[in-house]
C-alpha cells in the first residue's frame, strides 16, 4: 500500500532513540511518549522485562563493555537516554561505546548531586560544575551497599566523566524527588501512610528542610521534550514551589480515614524518607528559558497522594507541559 503524505512526513521526522533501562516508573512513561510520537525506539536492559509493543529490545549488561558493544552492533542513534547510569565506571563505558554512535546523550541525573551545596537559596546548575568534580574509578562502585549510600556521589562523578571529553553532545537532567503514579515503587508515601494509619510518630530531623519535587508524568514530559532539543550541559528538572515534610504528610493524612500526623524530632540517627537535614531546593529557571513550562508542586501533590495510595477521587490534567 502506498504511504500517505502524512505517513511519509511522520517517518521522515522519526528519531532513532535508545533508552537504557526504562523498565519502570517514569522511564516506561518516556518510552510510551516516544512511541506515540512515531519515534523508532530501542530499549536496552538485562532482559528483566520486555519493552512495550513497537520498541526494539536489546539485551546486555551495561557494566560489560564488550557485551554492550556487541549488542549494539552497527546501530546508531539520534539520542541516547541513559536511565540507569549510577557510577563513573558505567559512564566511562558508555562514553567509549557511544562515541560515534549517537548525536546526543541524555543522562538521568538527580538533585542528590547537590548534597554538598547546602544553601538557603534555590541551587542553580552552575553551583555544581561537573568539570570540577574529582573522579575516582577505584572506589567499590560494584558493592550495592556502597553504591546505595553514595548515590549522589555516583551520579556526580558520572556527570563528570561525560563532561570531561566532548565525544558527543551531553545533557545531565538533574531530577527532583519524584512523586505520583499508581506504580511508585519507592514506598515513601506508603511509609507515611502506614504511620498515619497507626498514629505512630514520623522521625524527622530537628531542623527539617523543604525540598523540590516533580510529578512522575511531568518528568516523563520533560525527558521527552529534552530528546527533541539541542541544548547541552546540566539542567534542573523540578516543579515550582518547595514542599515540607509536613505538607507531604498532611496530603497523605487527608486520604487516610482518621489519619493523624505525629512527628518525632531526632538530632542524630535515621529519619523518614523525604525529610532532610539540608535544603534540597532547585532553581528551574534554565529549563524555563529553554522553553519548558513546569507545574506547581502544591497543585498536584494531592493527586499524587491519591494515585500512589490507591484513592483517586477526581480526574486532573497533567501537571505541566513543555512547549518550545
mmCIF file of C-alpha atoms in Angstrom:
data_model
loop_
_atom_site.group_PDB
_atom_site.id
_atom_site.type_symbol
_atom_site.label_atom_id
_atom_site.label_comp_id
_atom_site.label_asym_id
_atom_site.label_seq_id
_atom_site.Cartn_x
_atom_site.Cartn_y
_atom_site.Cartn_z
ATOM 1 C CA UNK A 1 0.000 0.000 0.000
ATOM 2 C CA UNK A 2 1.310 3.413 -0.923
ATOM 3 C CA UNK A 3 2.125 5.639 2.027
ATOM 4 C CA UNK A 4 0.180 8.845 2.529
ATOM 5 C CA UNK A 5 1.978 12.182 2.561
ATOM 6 C CA UNK A 6 1.283 12.423 6.293
ATOM 7 C CA UNK A 7 2.751 8.957 6.822
ATOM 8 C CA UNK A 8 5.856 9.827 4.809
ATOM 9 C CA UNK A 9 6.372 13.072 6.738
ATOM 10 C CA UNK A 10 5.967 11.254 10.049
ATOM 11 C CA UNK A 11 8.513 8.635 9.001
ATOM 12 C CA UNK A 12 10.998 11.253 7.821
ATOM 13 C CA UNK A 13 10.954 13.102 11.135
ATOM 14 C CA UNK A 14 11.042 9.936 13.266
ATOM 15 C CA UNK A 15 14.063 9.845 15.532
ATOM 16 C CA UNK A 16 16.219 6.865 16.406
ATOM 17 C CA UNK A 17 16.169 6.832 20.209
ATOM 18 C CA UNK A 18 17.870 4.373 22.543
ATOM 19 C CA UNK A 19 16.620 4.149 26.141
ATOM 20 C CA UNK A 20 18.916 2.301 28.543
ATOM 21 C CA UNK A 21 16.756 0.932 31.345
ATOM 22 C CA UNK A 22 13.299 2.465 31.354
ATOM 23 C CA UNK A 23 11.585 -0.658 32.708
ATOM 24 C CA UNK A 24 9.502 1.167 35.278
ATOM 25 C CA UNK A 25 8.070 4.398 36.629
ATOM 26 C CA UNK A 26 8.886 7.496 34.558
ATOM 27 C CA UNK A 27 11.168 5.514 32.217
ATOM 28 C CA UNK A 28 8.284 3.475 30.851
ATOM 29 C CA UNK A 29 6.211 6.647 30.507
ATOM 30 C CA UNK A 30 9.003 8.222 28.469
ATOM 31 C CA UNK A 31 9.071 5.202 26.145
ATOM 32 C CA UNK A 32 5.302 5.420 25.677
ATOM 33 C CA UNK A 33 5.587 9.098 24.711
ATOM 34 C CA UNK A 34 8.377 8.402 22.222
ATOM 35 C CA UNK A 35 6.428 5.600 20.565
ATOM 36 C CA UNK A 36 3.265 7.723 20.413
ATOM 37 C CA UNK A 37 5.285 10.437 18.649
ATOM 38 C CA UNK A 38 6.350 7.966 15.959
ATOM 39 C CA UNK A 39 9.960 7.670 17.057
ATOM 40 C CA UNK A 40 11.872 4.441 16.440
ATOM 41 C CA UNK A 41 12.657 3.323 19.973
ATOM 42 C CA UNK A 42 15.220 0.758 21.087
ATOM 43 C CA UNK A 43 15.248 -0.331 24.729
ATOM 44 C CA UNK A 44 18.366 -1.921 26.211
ATOM 45 C CA UNK A 45 18.302 -3.770 29.517
ATOM 46 C CA UNK A 46 19.458 -7.033 31.061
ATOM 47 C CA UNK A 47 16.324 -8.852 29.911
ATOM 48 C CA UNK A 48 14.400 -8.360 33.139
ATOM 49 C CA UNK A 49 11.366 -7.141 31.237
ATOM 50 C CA UNK A 50 10.359 -6.660 27.628
ATOM 51 C CA UNK A 51 9.594 -3.181 26.281
ATOM 52 C CA UNK A 52 6.114 -2.277 25.052
ATOM 53 C CA UNK A 53 4.996 -3.335 21.567
ATOM 54 C CA UNK A 54 6.621 -1.220 18.878
ATOM 55 C CA UNK A 55 10.009 -0.930 20.569
ATOM 56 C CA UNK A 56 13.093 -2.958 19.650
ATOM 57 C CA UNK A 57 14.583 -4.903 22.552
ATOM 58 C CA UNK A 58 18.330 -5.358 23.066
ATOM 59 C CA UNK A 59 19.658 -7.411 25.981
ATOM 60 C CA UNK A 60 23.030 -6.678 27.570
ATOM 61 C CA UNK A 61 24.618 -5.884 30.910
ATOM 62 C CA UNK A 62 25.689 -2.250 30.615
ATOM 63 C CA UNK A 63 28.574 -2.969 33.015
ATOM 64 C CA UNK A 64 30.068 -5.393 30.461
ATOM 65 C CA UNK A 65 31.651 -3.196 27.785
ATOM 66 C CA UNK A 66 32.145 -5.998 25.263
ATOM 67 C CA UNK A 67 28.586 -7.267 25.696
ATOM 68 C CA UNK A 68 27.184 -3.758 25.342
ATOM 69 C CA UNK A 69 29.245 -3.081 22.238
ATOM 70 C CA UNK A 70 28.221 -6.405 20.716
ATOM 71 C CA UNK A 71 24.510 -5.914 21.439
ATOM 72 C CA UNK A 72 24.511 -2.515 19.758
ATOM 73 C CA UNK A 73 26.305 -3.804 16.667
ATOM 74 C CA UNK A 74 26.355 -1.166 13.947
ATOM 75 C CA UNK A 75 23.305 0.704 15.240
ATOM 76 C CA UNK A 76 23.478 4.475 15.575
ATOM 77 C CA UNK A 77 21.065 6.814 17.330
ATOM 78 C CA UNK A 78 19.961 10.399 17.255
ATOM 79 C CA UNK A 79 19.622 10.386 21.044
ATOM 80 C CA UNK A 80 20.547 8.014 23.866
ATOM 81 C CA UNK A 81 18.576 8.428 27.108
ATOM 82 C CA UNK A 82 20.509 6.741 29.909
ATOM 83 C CA UNK A 83 18.140 5.966 32.773
ATOM 84 C CA UNK A 84 20.394 3.660 34.763
ATOM 85 C CA UNK A 85 23.885 5.166 34.838
ATOM 86 C CA UNK A 86 24.785 5.336 38.526
ATOM 87 C CA UNK A 87 28.585 5.333 38.625
ATOM 88 C CA UNK A 88 31.618 6.844 36.894
ATOM 89 C CA UNK A 89 32.613 3.357 35.724
ATOM 90 C CA UNK A 90 29.308 2.959 33.902
ATOM 91 C CA UNK A 91 29.697 6.456 32.460
ATOM 92 C CA UNK A 92 33.209 5.695 31.213
ATOM 93 C CA UNK A 93 31.995 2.552 29.445
ATOM 94 C CA UNK A 94 29.066 4.431 27.906
ATOM 95 C CA UNK A 95 31.317 7.250 26.739
ATOM 96 C CA UNK A 96 33.586 4.818 24.913
ATOM 97 C CA UNK A 97 30.814 2.681 23.461
ATOM 98 C CA UNK A 98 28.595 5.518 22.248
ATOM 99 C CA UNK A 99 31.344 7.673 20.751
ATOM 100 C CA UNK A 100 30.437 7.747 17.062
ATOM 101 C CA UNK A 101 27.117 6.023 17.752
ATOM 102 C CA UNK A 102 24.953 8.913 18.922
ATOM 103 C CA UNK A 103 24.441 12.564 18.143
ATOM 104 C CA UNK A 104 23.363 13.306 21.720
ATOM 105 C CA UNK A 105 23.423 11.687 25.149
ATOM 106 C CA UNK A 106 20.923 12.431 27.933
ATOM 107 C CA UNK A 107 21.831 11.254 31.437
ATOM 108 C CA UNK A 108 19.066 10.984 34.010
ATOM 109 C CA UNK A 109 20.864 12.510 36.996
ATOM 110 C CA UNK A 110 19.468 13.649 40.347
ATOM 111 C CA UNK A 111 19.000 16.508 42.772
ATOM 112 C CA UNK A 112 21.236 14.461 45.099
ATOM 113 C CA UNK A 113 24.296 15.739 43.206
ATOM 114 C CA UNK A 114 23.786 18.937 45.217
ATOM 115 C CA UNK A 115 24.157 17.185 48.583
ATOM 116 C CA UNK A 116 27.198 19.337 49.443
ATOM 117 C CA UNK A 117 25.647 22.589 48.203
ATOM 118 C CA UNK A 118 23.648 23.418 51.325
ATOM 119 C CA UNK A 119 22.088 26.804 50.650
ATOM 120 C CA UNK A 120 19.062 28.823 51.684
ATOM 121 C CA UNK A 121 18.684 29.804 48.035
ATOM 122 C CA UNK A 122 17.491 27.549 45.227
ATOM 123 C CA UNK A 123 20.568 25.921 43.695
ATOM 124 C CA UNK A 124 21.376 26.624 40.063
ATOM 125 C CA UNK A 125 23.129 24.364 37.596
ATOM 126 C CA UNK A 126 26.298 26.449 37.745
ATOM 127 C CA UNK A 127 26.537 25.857 41.506
ATOM 128 C CA UNK A 128 27.908 22.422 40.634
ATOM 129 C CA UNK A 129 30.268 22.321 37.663
ATOM 130 C CA UNK A 130 30.904 18.645 36.816
ATOM 131 C CA UNK A 131 34.300 19.568 35.383
ATOM 132 C CA UNK A 132 35.362 20.429 38.922
ATOM 133 C CA UNK A 133 34.341 17.035 40.353
ATOM 134 C CA UNK A 134 37.121 14.568 41.139
ATOM 135 C CA UNK A 135 36.503 11.131 39.627
ATOM 136 C CA UNK A 136 37.652 8.010 41.491
ATOM 137 C CA UNK A 137 37.106 4.825 39.483
ATOM 138 C CA UNK A 138 38.814 2.815 42.217
ATOM 139 C CA UNK A 139 36.026 3.166 44.752
ATOM 140 C CA UNK A 140 33.927 -0.004 45.350
ATOM 141 C CA UNK A 141 31.147 1.036 42.963
ATOM 142 C CA UNK A 142 30.166 -2.598 42.358
ATOM 143 C CA UNK A 143 29.188 -3.115 46.006
ATOM 144 C CA UNK A 144 25.421 -2.492 46.404
ATOM 145 C CA UNK A 145 25.757 -1.147 49.947
ATOM 146 C CA UNK A 146 28.422 1.351 48.945
ATOM 147 C CA UNK A 147 26.503 2.436 45.858
ATOM 148 C CA UNK A 148 23.291 2.898 47.822
ATOM 149 C CA UNK A 149 24.977 5.102 50.418
ATOM 150 C CA UNK A 150 26.870 7.073 47.736
ATOM 151 C CA UNK A 151 24.042 7.574 45.260
ATOM 152 C CA UNK A 152 24.576 11.311 44.865
ATOM 153 C CA UNK A 153 28.345 10.914 44.612
ATOM 154 C CA UNK A 154 27.991 8.228 41.955
ATOM 155 C CA UNK A 155 25.768 10.452 39.836
ATOM 156 C CA UNK A 156 28.032 13.452 40.390
ATOM 157 C CA UNK A 157 31.089 11.529 39.199
ATOM 158 C CA UNK A 158 29.125 10.055 36.266
ATOM 159 C CA UNK A 159 28.284 13.600 35.163
ATOM 160 C CA UNK A 160 31.968 14.494 35.457
ATOM 161 C CA UNK A 161 33.025 11.614 33.194
ATOM 162 C CA UNK A 162 30.640 12.675 30.424
ATOM 163 C CA UNK A 163 31.555 16.348 30.772
ATOM 164 C CA UNK A 164 35.309 15.713 30.635
ATOM 165 C CA UNK A 165 35.527 14.908 26.914
ATOM 166 C CA UNK A 166 33.363 16.062 24.009
ATOM 167 C CA UNK A 167 32.764 12.614 22.452
ATOM 168 C CA UNK A 168 29.177 13.679 21.826
ATOM 169 C CA UNK A 169 26.861 16.476 22.990
ATOM 170 C CA UNK A 170 25.703 15.621 26.511
ATOM 171 C CA UNK A 171 22.858 16.643 28.843
ATOM 172 C CA UNK A 172 22.548 15.826 32.556
ATOM 173 C CA UNK A 173 18.924 16.117 33.740
ATOM 174 C CA UNK A 174 19.045 16.684 37.492
ATOM 175 C CA UNK A 175 15.714 15.268 38.584
ATOM 176 C CA UNK A 176 13.926 16.444 41.725
ATOM 177 C CA UNK A 177 12.304 13.955 44.110
ATOM 178 C CA UNK A 178 9.578 12.207 42.092
ATOM 179 C CA UNK A 179 6.066 11.574 43.411
ATOM 180 C CA UNK A 180 2.833 10.224 41.974
ATOM 181 C CA UNK A 181 1.591 7.294 39.952
ATOM 182 C CA UNK A 182 0.000 4.025 40.999
ATOM 183 C CA UNK A 183 3.341 2.335 40.329
ATOM 184 C CA UNK A 184 5.540 4.357 42.686
ATOM 185 C CA UNK A 185 7.943 1.609 43.756
ATOM 186 C CA UNK A 186 9.852 3.675 46.333
ATOM 187 C CA UNK A 187 7.374 3.130 49.178
ATOM 188 C CA UNK A 188 7.961 6.649 50.504
ATOM 189 C CA UNK A 189 4.342 7.803 50.641
ATOM 190 C CA UNK A 190 3.236 4.394 51.894
ATOM 191 C CA UNK A 191 5.821 4.739 54.682
ATOM 192 C CA UNK A 192 3.987 7.840 55.840
ATOM 193 C CA UNK A 193 0.542 6.337 55.277
ATOM 194 C CA UNK A 194 1.312 3.305 57.443
ATOM 195 C CA UNK A 195 2.404 5.523 60.330
ATOM 196 C CA UNK A 196 -0.505 7.900 59.919
ATOM 197 C CA UNK A 197 -2.942 4.963 59.989
ATOM 198 C CA UNK A 198 -1.359 3.618 63.166
ATOM 199 C CA UNK A 199 -0.791 7.011 64.773
ATOM 200 C CA UNK A 200 2.901 6.195 65.029
ATOM 201 C CA UNK A 201 5.449 9.030 65.114
ATOM 202 C CA UNK A 202 7.299 10.030 61.963
ATOM 203 C CA UNK A 203 11.006 10.610 62.578
ATOM 204 C CA UNK A 204 12.277 13.895 61.149
ATOM 205 C CA UNK A 205 15.433 15.962 61.722
ATOM 206 C CA UNK A 206 15.338 18.621 64.396
ATOM 207 C CA UNK A 207 15.857 21.142 61.616
ATOM 208 C CA UNK A 208 13.847 19.712 58.730
ATOM 209 C CA UNK A 209 14.323 21.499 55.412
ATOM 210 C CA UNK A 210 11.929 21.620 52.429
ATOM 211 C CA UNK A 211 12.773 20.183 49.023
ATOM 212 C CA UNK A 212 11.768 20.426 45.381
ATOM 213 C CA UNK A 213 9.626 17.731 43.771
ATOM 214 C CA UNK A 214 8.308 16.730 40.371
ATOM 215 C CA UNK A 215 5.307 14.618 39.360
ATOM 216 C CA UNK A 216 6.042 11.327 37.586
ATOM 217 C CA UNK A 217 4.130 12.451 34.488
ATOM 218 C CA UNK A 218 5.916 15.786 34.442
ATOM 219 C CA UNK A 219 9.406 14.300 34.465
ATOM 220 C CA UNK A 220 8.371 11.956 31.632
ATOM 221 C CA UNK A 221 7.159 15.044 29.745
ATOM 222 C CA UNK A 222 10.427 16.821 30.445
ATOM 223 C CA UNK A 223 12.630 13.968 29.261
ATOM 224 C CA UNK A 224 10.526 13.550 26.123
ATOM 225 C CA UNK A 225 10.847 17.281 25.452
ATOM 226 C CA UNK A 226 14.603 17.146 26.082
ATOM 227 C CA UNK A 227 15.017 14.430 23.446
ATOM 228 C CA UNK A 228 13.833 16.927 20.830
ATOM 229 C CA UNK A 229 16.046 19.816 21.934
ATOM 230 C CA UNK A 230 19.685 20.630 21.196
ATOM 231 C CA UNK A 231 20.924 22.249 24.422
ATOM 232 C CA UNK A 232 23.738 20.655 26.407
ATOM 233 C CA UNK A 233 25.043 20.624 29.960
ATOM 234 C CA UNK A 234 23.240 20.170 33.280
ATOM 235 C CA UNK A 235 19.604 21.211 33.661
ATOM 236 C CA UNK A 236 17.410 21.130 36.763
ATOM 237 C CA UNK A 237 14.021 19.440 36.410
ATOM 238 C CA UNK A 238 11.624 20.381 39.210
ATOM 239 C CA UNK A 239 8.116 21.694 39.668
ATOM 240 C CA UNK A 240 7.677 25.174 41.063
ATOM 241 C CA UNK A 241 7.432 25.523 44.873
ATOM 242 C CA UNK A 242 9.219 23.580 47.565
ATOM 243 C CA UNK A 243 7.337 21.210 49.861
ATOM 244 C CA UNK A 244 7.941 20.461 53.515
ATOM 245 C CA UNK A 245 7.638 17.021 55.091
ATOM 246 C CA UNK A 246 4.624 18.408 56.954
ATOM 247 C CA UNK A 247 2.868 19.291 53.684
ATOM 248 C CA UNK A 248 3.558 15.859 52.214
ATOM 249 C CA UNK A 249 2.321 14.110 55.353
ATOM 250 C CA UNK A 250 -0.818 16.243 55.546
ATOM 251 C CA UNK A 251 -1.614 15.302 51.940
ATOM 252 C CA UNK A 252 -1.259 11.649 52.916
ATOM 253 C CA UNK A 253 -3.300 12.045 56.109
ATOM 254 C CA UNK A 254 -6.154 13.677 54.181
ATOM 255 C CA UNK A 255 -6.543 10.382 52.300
ATOM 256 C CA UNK A 256 -6.349 8.106 55.359
ATOM 257 C CA UNK A 257 -9.643 7.975 57.304
ATOM 258 C CA UNK A 258 -8.990 9.170 60.837
ATOM 259 C CA UNK A 259 -5.357 9.719 59.990
ATOM 260 C CA UNK A 260 -3.227 11.802 62.314
ATOM 261 C CA UNK A 261 0.274 13.136 61.719
ATOM 262 C CA UNK A 262 2.673 12.888 64.667
ATOM 263 C CA UNK A 263 6.297 13.952 64.284
ATOM 264 C CA UNK A 264 9.260 12.915 66.418
ATOM 265 C CA UNK A 265 12.314 15.116 66.066
ATOM 266 C CA UNK A 266 15.705 13.393 66.158
ATOM 267 C CA UNK A 267 19.092 15.068 66.317
ATOM 268 C CA UNK A 268 21.065 12.062 65.043
ATOM 269 C CA UNK A 269 20.171 8.742 63.500
ATOM 270 C CA UNK A 270 17.829 7.578 60.773
ATOM 271 C CA UNK A 271 14.927 9.764 59.699
ATOM 272 C CA UNK A 272 11.924 9.186 57.489
ATOM 273 C CA UNK A 273 12.146 9.457 53.697
ATOM 274 C CA UNK A 274 11.532 12.915 52.245
ATOM 275 C CA UNK A 275 12.799 14.639 55.384
ATOM 276 C CA UNK A 276 16.092 16.452 55.037
ATOM 277 C CA UNK A 277 18.831 17.920 57.201
ATOM 278 C CA UNK A 278 19.807 20.217 54.315
ATOM 279 C CA UNK A 279 17.913 22.288 51.775
ATOM 280 C CA UNK A 280 17.121 20.432 48.525
ATOM 281 C CA UNK A 281 15.649 23.282 46.512
ATOM 282 C CA UNK A 282 16.496 23.559 42.815
ATOM 283 C CA UNK A 283 16.178 26.600 40.571
ATOM 284 C CA UNK A 284 14.361 25.552 37.372
ATOM 285 C CA UNK A 285 14.899 28.851 35.512
ATOM 286 C CA UNK A 286 17.264 27.393 32.914
ATOM 287 C CA UNK A 287 14.669 24.910 31.713
ATOM 288 C CA UNK A 288 12.119 27.716 31.621
ATOM 289 C CA UNK A 289 14.386 29.879 29.482
ATOM 290 C CA UNK A 290 14.903 26.940 27.135
ATOM 291 C CA UNK A 291 11.158 26.657 26.701
ATOM 292 C CA UNK A 292 9.707 24.135 29.173
ATOM 293 C CA UNK A 293 6.811 25.090 31.434
ATOM 294 C CA UNK A 294 6.665 23.341 34.804
ATOM 295 C CA UNK A 295 3.621 22.904 37.003
ATOM 296 C CA UNK A 296 3.380 23.768 40.692
ATOM 297 C CA UNK A 297 4.004 21.020 43.243
ATOM 298 C CA UNK A 298 1.325 22.291 45.599
ATOM 299 C CA UNK A 299 -1.265 21.958 42.847
ATOM 300 C CA UNK A 300 -0.528 18.298 42.046
ATOM 301 C CA UNK A 301 0.516 16.982 45.499
ATOM 302 C CA UNK A 302 -2.995 15.841 46.432
ATOM 303 C CA UNK A 303 -3.415 13.997 43.166
ATOM 304 C CA UNK A 304 -0.044 12.312 43.602
ATOM 305 C CA UNK A 305 -1.124 11.052 47.033
ATOM 306 C CA UNK A 306 -4.434 9.832 45.571
ATOM 307 C CA UNK A 307 -2.650 7.900 42.838
ATOM 308 C CA UNK A 308 0.014 6.252 44.955
ATOM 309 C CA UNK A 309 -2.265 5.383 47.868
ATOM 310 C CA UNK A 310 -4.955 3.998 45.560
ATOM 311 C CA UNK A 311 -7.530 6.662 46.343
ATOM 312 C CA UNK A 312 -8.018 8.551 43.086
ATOM 313 C CA UNK A 313 -11.108 10.658 43.642
ATOM 314 C CA UNK A 314 -11.084 13.094 40.777
ATOM 315 C CA UNK A 315 -9.687 13.447 37.272
ATOM 316 C CA UNK A 316 -6.986 16.020 36.722
ATOM 317 C CA UNK A 317 -4.895 17.236 33.796
ATOM 318 C CA UNK A 318 -1.148 16.584 33.652
ATOM 319 C CA UNK A 319 0.779 18.951 35.966
ATOM 320 C CA UNK A 320 2.751 20.694 33.260
ATOM 321 C CA UNK A 321 3.600 20.535 29.569
ATOM 322 C CA UNK A 322 6.705 21.596 27.773
ATOM 323 C CA UNK A 323 6.406 23.971 24.865
ATOM 324 C CA UNK A 324 9.080 25.430 22.657
#
